[in-house]
Amino acid sequence: MNGRSKAGPGSNLTLKHVAREAGVHPSTVSRALNPATRSLVADDVVARVLQVAQDLGYRPNLLAAALRTGRSRLIGALIPNISNTLFSMILSGAAERLASAGYSLVIADVGDEPARQLELTRQFVARRIDGLILATVRRDDPLVAFCVEQELPAVLVNRAEEKRRLSAVVSDDGLAMQLAVEHLVELGHKHIAHVAGPETTSTGHLRRLGFTQAINSHKLGIEPSIEPTKSYSREEGARAAEKLLAGNDRVTAIVAANDLLALGVYDILREKGVNCPRDISVIGHNDMPLVDMISPPLTTVRISHQEIGRQAASLLLSRIQGDETVQRNVVLTPSLIVRESTAPPRKIR
Amino acid sequence: MNGRSKAGPGSNLTLKHVAREAGVHPSTVSRALNPATRSLVADDVVARVLQVAQDLGYRPNLLAAALRTGRSRLIGALIPNISNTLFSMILSGAAERLASAGYSLVIADVGDEPARQLELTRQFVARRIDGLILATVRRDDPLVAFCVEQELPAVLVNRAEEKRRLSAVVSDDGLAMQLAVEHLVELGHKHIAHVAGPETTSTGHLRRLGFTQAINSHKLGIEPSIEPTKSYSREEGARAAEKLLAGNDRVTAIVAANDLLALGVYDILREKGVNCPRDISVIGHNDMPLVDMISPPLTTVRISHQEIGRQAASLLLSRIQGDETVQRNVVLTPSLIVRESTAPPRKIR
DNA sequence: TCAATAACTGCAATCGATTGCTATCCAAGA
DNA sequence: TCTTGGATAGCAATCGATTGCAGTTATTGA
């Protein structure tokens, strides 16, 4: 009847053992060990129980506690791609905050496929995770509907959702583009183009809108637009840059929606023998590690992804613990890091 | 008596409901749903149960199953720093393989502090994780002793342990250094120095040994050695390079134990106006993302960290599922990626 | 036709902690 | 002296799935 063949890990040391050793009932041990219920037990008994538990090296089985209480103290994270630093930084920040509250982080590296995302989410639910951090969502995502329906506490990171059904922690994409465009305008640029990210993501969408608005507010003309990229990748950036330059020789600066796209732009510039920043200035977004070491060091918008993770974790915890039901959007302020990929435009081209 | 105030997420749909609906006993439902025990149930009953479960959208509570069976289908990962791509790549590979076997990955971003590592490990044990992936271990680590003692299935990744008490998946550090040195020798270098990683890690130690051996096998003289670095970081790399160049003007090539160290070397070379690769060639280790974009593109040793993660997961699963107790060391073969940071030495300097 | 066996299915214990309710004891107040 | 009540501690149900054992029915062979 015993599922385990041998002892196995996990010590098999239970409340009962501690109770017997301390000469009290298991329920008393439970109460003595839990700070919230400790006051129900006489001081001397508490002391004795604590001592015995310590001596025996007792550690409660979190699985059993979770089953009984209905709270697993596990938080799930749905990430499109862990190996992208952006996301691992978010995880790092979230894990830090969660650990200090006694929660652990379960990760699912799910890619972009909605079916797989939903399946992994269901598995999380089956594990009775207490909350969810979503880094995958698109502007209108069925996953969000699922979470709302299941009353599953969830927080979106990095990307937000159009209908604002869930709390989110994001960077101010509009401000970011404003900073970028302003910097270029100050340098004297008049013909600035944008390599937009995927329209399905809030970042791609909002940055494009922000760019347009910034251009308008400076009374500059919008450069003939090219299609948004299909994904945030170096290859897509290259493809976009190629198209952009083929049909336009006025452009003196390119604002990319993301560092990887900017790197793709670099690839094409190099290929065509166009010098950056002398001929064309480039601005990225995210300030990924090492973009300060490439040639030329990339001017980019910095976002503290770790802070996004930390805020998301805090938001989630307060939702779980405090039964707080208001949805909140936390918007972090980005900053422009000026390096050597931006310079005044050449007088003549 | 009910812990939950409201319904909460997780559907509260249990075996009993399915059983009632299908007109059978819960145990029969359990058996019908589990492929391993399905043969104990009549075919028509299986069909009916499956149908009902499907219709109701039943999903078993993994927490309850875990408590009863003693297996949580959770694997813990102890990582010194998730935001380092090296580790997030390992996680990515491991998560992929684990997910396909129905296991989830719980991560702990623990830094380098042994006390914290042990504490987080204990918490993992309290969660009854089925296995552990350790990326943090030093050459002789108390954590390994702990795992062995607790009979906790564990696999080391990237770094191995001296006493080989646990299985490990590593790259062939000796071979890596041999490839690096051979490449430089072929280019004509005779005075090659090494910026060593921390001696506490197996990688730092083994790469230093491998380097020495490779130099000897080519009958070259060992350059006066400098102290190993304290950590794998750009700053430490810079510090080491500074010391190295201060006392030695014969050196025409530097093999760093890691890309970050190599980047630190770059920093100093630039600062001192020493041209790489014309004056000094540099080789890194790991082939981190973007080192192909920096100036000059870094010649480095490529390791498939994702493959390390995958192999580690497989090893762990076979240990858990097959009751296999042999410890195995899986050694992956690295390759040298030649870029532009290496060139023949200048005739005169 | 009857016993022996096989094939299912149900019963109930179990995993380990939590918690509402109840029982006991002692002190304070009437 | 008796009641009231506060402080402790124990009892037993419970969370939801799994599984050894036993019981029932159908099937086979003699």
Short mmCIF file of C-alpha atoms in Angstrom, two decimals, chain A residues 87-228:
data_model
loop_
_atom_site.label_atom_id
_atom_site.label_comp_id
_atom_site.label_asym_id
_atom_site.label_seq_id
_atom_site.Cartn_x
_atom_site.Cartn_y
_atom_site.Cartn_z
CA PHE A 87 12.98 37.46 -20.13
CA SER A 88 15.60 35.89 -17.93
CA MET A 89 16.12 39.28 -16.31
CA ILE A 90 12.43 39.51 -15.60
CA LEU A 91 12.53 36.04 -14.10
CA SER A 92 15.50 36.98 -12.01
CA GLY A 93 13.70 39.96 -10.52
CA ALA A 94 10.52 38.02 -9.94
CA ALA A 95 12.27 35.02 -8.40
CA GLU A 96 14.07 37.27 -5.97
CA ARG A 97 10.93 38.90 -4.66
CA LEU A 98 8.96 35.68 -4.60
CA ALA A 99 11.66 33.77 -2.74
CA SER A 100 11.67 36.34 0.02
CA ALA A 101 7.96 35.70 0.50
CA GLY A 102 8.40 31.93 0.57
CA TYR A 103 7.11 31.36 -2.92
CA SER A 104 8.87 29.43 -5.66
CA LEU A 105 8.81 30.02 -9.37
CA VAL A 106 7.90 27.35 -11.88
CA ILE A 107 8.83 28.16 -15.42
CA ALA A 108 7.43 27.12 -18.73
CA ASP A 109 9.37 28.02 -21.83
CA VAL A 110 6.49 27.91 -24.23
CA GLY A 111 7.46 29.66 -27.43
CA ASP A 112 4.86 31.52 -29.42
CA GLU A 113 2.33 28.79 -30.03
CA PRO A 114 -0.99 29.63 -28.34
CA ALA A 115 -2.12 25.99 -28.10
CA ARG A 116 0.99 25.01 -26.23
CA GLN A 117 0.66 28.03 -23.97
CA LEU A 118 -2.84 27.07 -23.04
CA GLU A 119 -1.85 23.46 -22.39
CA LEU A 120 1.01 24.48 -20.10
CA THR A 121 -1.29 26.87 -18.29
CA ARG A 122 -3.73 24.08 -17.69
CA GLN A 123 -0.93 22.03 -16.25
CA PHE A 124 -0.08 24.90 -13.97
CA VAL A 125 -3.68 24.99 -12.82
CA ALA A 126 -3.54 21.26 -12.19
CA ARG A 127 -0.56 21.94 -9.96
CA ARG A 128 -2.66 24.49 -8.16
CA ILE A 129 -0.22 27.33 -8.66
CA ASP A 130 -1.27 30.41 -6.76
CA GLY A 131 -0.55 32.86 -9.54
CA LEU A 132 0.78 33.37 -13.00
CA ILE A 133 3.26 35.69 -14.64
CA LEU A 134 2.63 36.06 -18.32
CA ALA A 135 5.30 37.34 -20.64
CA THR A 136 3.82 35.89 -23.77
CA VAL A 137 0.61 37.73 -24.32
CA ARG A 138 -0.40 39.36 -27.52
CA ARG A 139 -2.56 42.41 -27.75
CA ASP A 140 -5.71 40.33 -27.61
CA ASP A 141 -4.90 36.99 -26.13
CA PRO A 142 -7.22 34.05 -25.39
CA LEU A 143 -4.92 33.15 -22.51
CA VAL A 144 -5.99 36.29 -20.73
CA ALA A 145 -9.61 35.33 -21.14
CA PHE A 146 -8.79 31.94 -19.71
CA CYS A 147 -7.16 33.43 -16.61
CA VAL A 148 -10.04 35.82 -16.04
CA GLU A 149 -12.54 33.01 -16.42
CA GLN A 150 -10.69 30.73 -14.01
CA GLU A 151 -10.17 33.59 -11.58
CA LEU A 152 -6.50 32.85 -11.73
CA PRO A 153 -4.41 35.68 -10.31
CA ALA A 154 -2.15 36.78 -13.14
CA VAL A 155 0.11 39.64 -14.04
CA LEU A 156 1.39 40.58 -17.45
CA VAL A 157 4.97 41.66 -17.87
CA ASN A 158 6.65 43.65 -20.54
CA ARG A 159 3.71 43.42 -22.85
CA ALA A 160 0.27 44.58 -21.89
CA GLU A 161 -3.12 43.59 -23.14
CA GLU A 162 -5.49 45.83 -24.97
CA LYS A 163 -8.57 45.30 -22.86
CA ARG A 164 -6.76 45.71 -19.55
CA ARG A 165 -8.44 42.75 -17.97
CA LEU A 166 -5.32 41.94 -15.97
CA SER A 167 -2.70 43.92 -14.11
CA ALA A 168 0.45 44.60 -16.04
CA VAL A 169 3.94 45.91 -15.51
CA VAL A 170 5.32 47.60 -18.57
CA SER A 171 7.73 50.25 -19.68
CA ASP A 172 6.44 53.53 -21.05
CA ASP A 173 6.82 52.80 -24.73
CA GLY A 174 5.44 56.15 -25.82
CA LEU A 175 7.95 58.02 -23.71
CA ALA A 176 10.74 55.81 -24.99
CA MET A 177 10.04 56.74 -28.57
CA GLN A 178 9.72 60.36 -27.65
CA LEU A 179 13.18 60.28 -26.06
CA ALA A 180 14.64 58.57 -29.09
CA VAL A 181 13.11 60.95 -31.61
CA GLU A 182 13.96 64.00 -29.54
CA HIS A 183 17.58 62.95 -29.36
CA LEU A 184 17.73 62.56 -33.13
CA VAL A 185 15.97 65.86 -33.74
CA GLU A 186 18.43 67.61 -31.49
CA LEU A 187 21.24 66.16 -33.54
CA GLY A 188 19.61 67.72 -36.59
CA HIS A 189 17.87 64.76 -38.21
CA LYS A 190 14.79 65.46 -40.31
CA HIS A 191 14.14 62.16 -42.01
CA ILE A 192 13.72 59.49 -39.41
CA ALA A 193 12.36 56.04 -40.11
CA HIS A 194 11.03 53.35 -37.83
CA VAL A 195 11.54 49.60 -37.96
CA ALA A 196 8.46 48.44 -36.15
CA GLY A 197 8.06 45.28 -34.09
CA PRO A 198 5.21 42.80 -34.49
CA GLU A 199 1.81 44.46 -34.34
CA THR A 200 0.51 41.51 -32.36
CA THR A 201 2.56 42.57 -29.36
CA SER A 202 1.73 45.63 -27.36
CA THR A 203 5.34 46.75 -27.51
CA GLY A 204 5.44 46.65 -31.28
CA HIS A 205 2.14 48.44 -31.55
CA LEU A 206 2.72 51.08 -28.90
CA ARG A 207 6.23 51.88 -30.02
CA ARG A 208 5.06 52.42 -33.55
CA LEU A 209 2.27 54.70 -32.29
CA GLY A 210 4.69 56.49 -30.00
CA PHE A 211 7.11 56.98 -32.83
CA THR A 212 4.45 58.43 -35.08
CA GLN A 213 3.25 60.76 -32.41
CA ALA A 214 6.76 61.94 -31.59
CA ILE A 215 7.44 62.62 -35.25
CA ASN A 216 4.20 64.57 -35.54
CA SER A 217 4.86 66.62 -32.45
CA HIS A 218 8.11 67.72 -34.02
CA LYS A 219 6.30 68.54 -37.23
CA LEU A 220 8.44 66.20 -39.25
CA GLY A 221 7.14 64.21 -42.14
CA ILE A 222 6.50 60.53 -41.69
CA GLU A 223 8.79 58.46 -43.88
CA PRO A 224 6.96 56.05 -46.16
CA SER A 225 6.34 53.21 -43.84
CA ILE A 226 7.38 49.65 -44.34
CA GLU A 227 5.54 46.71 -42.90
CA PRO A 228 6.03 45.84 -39.25
#
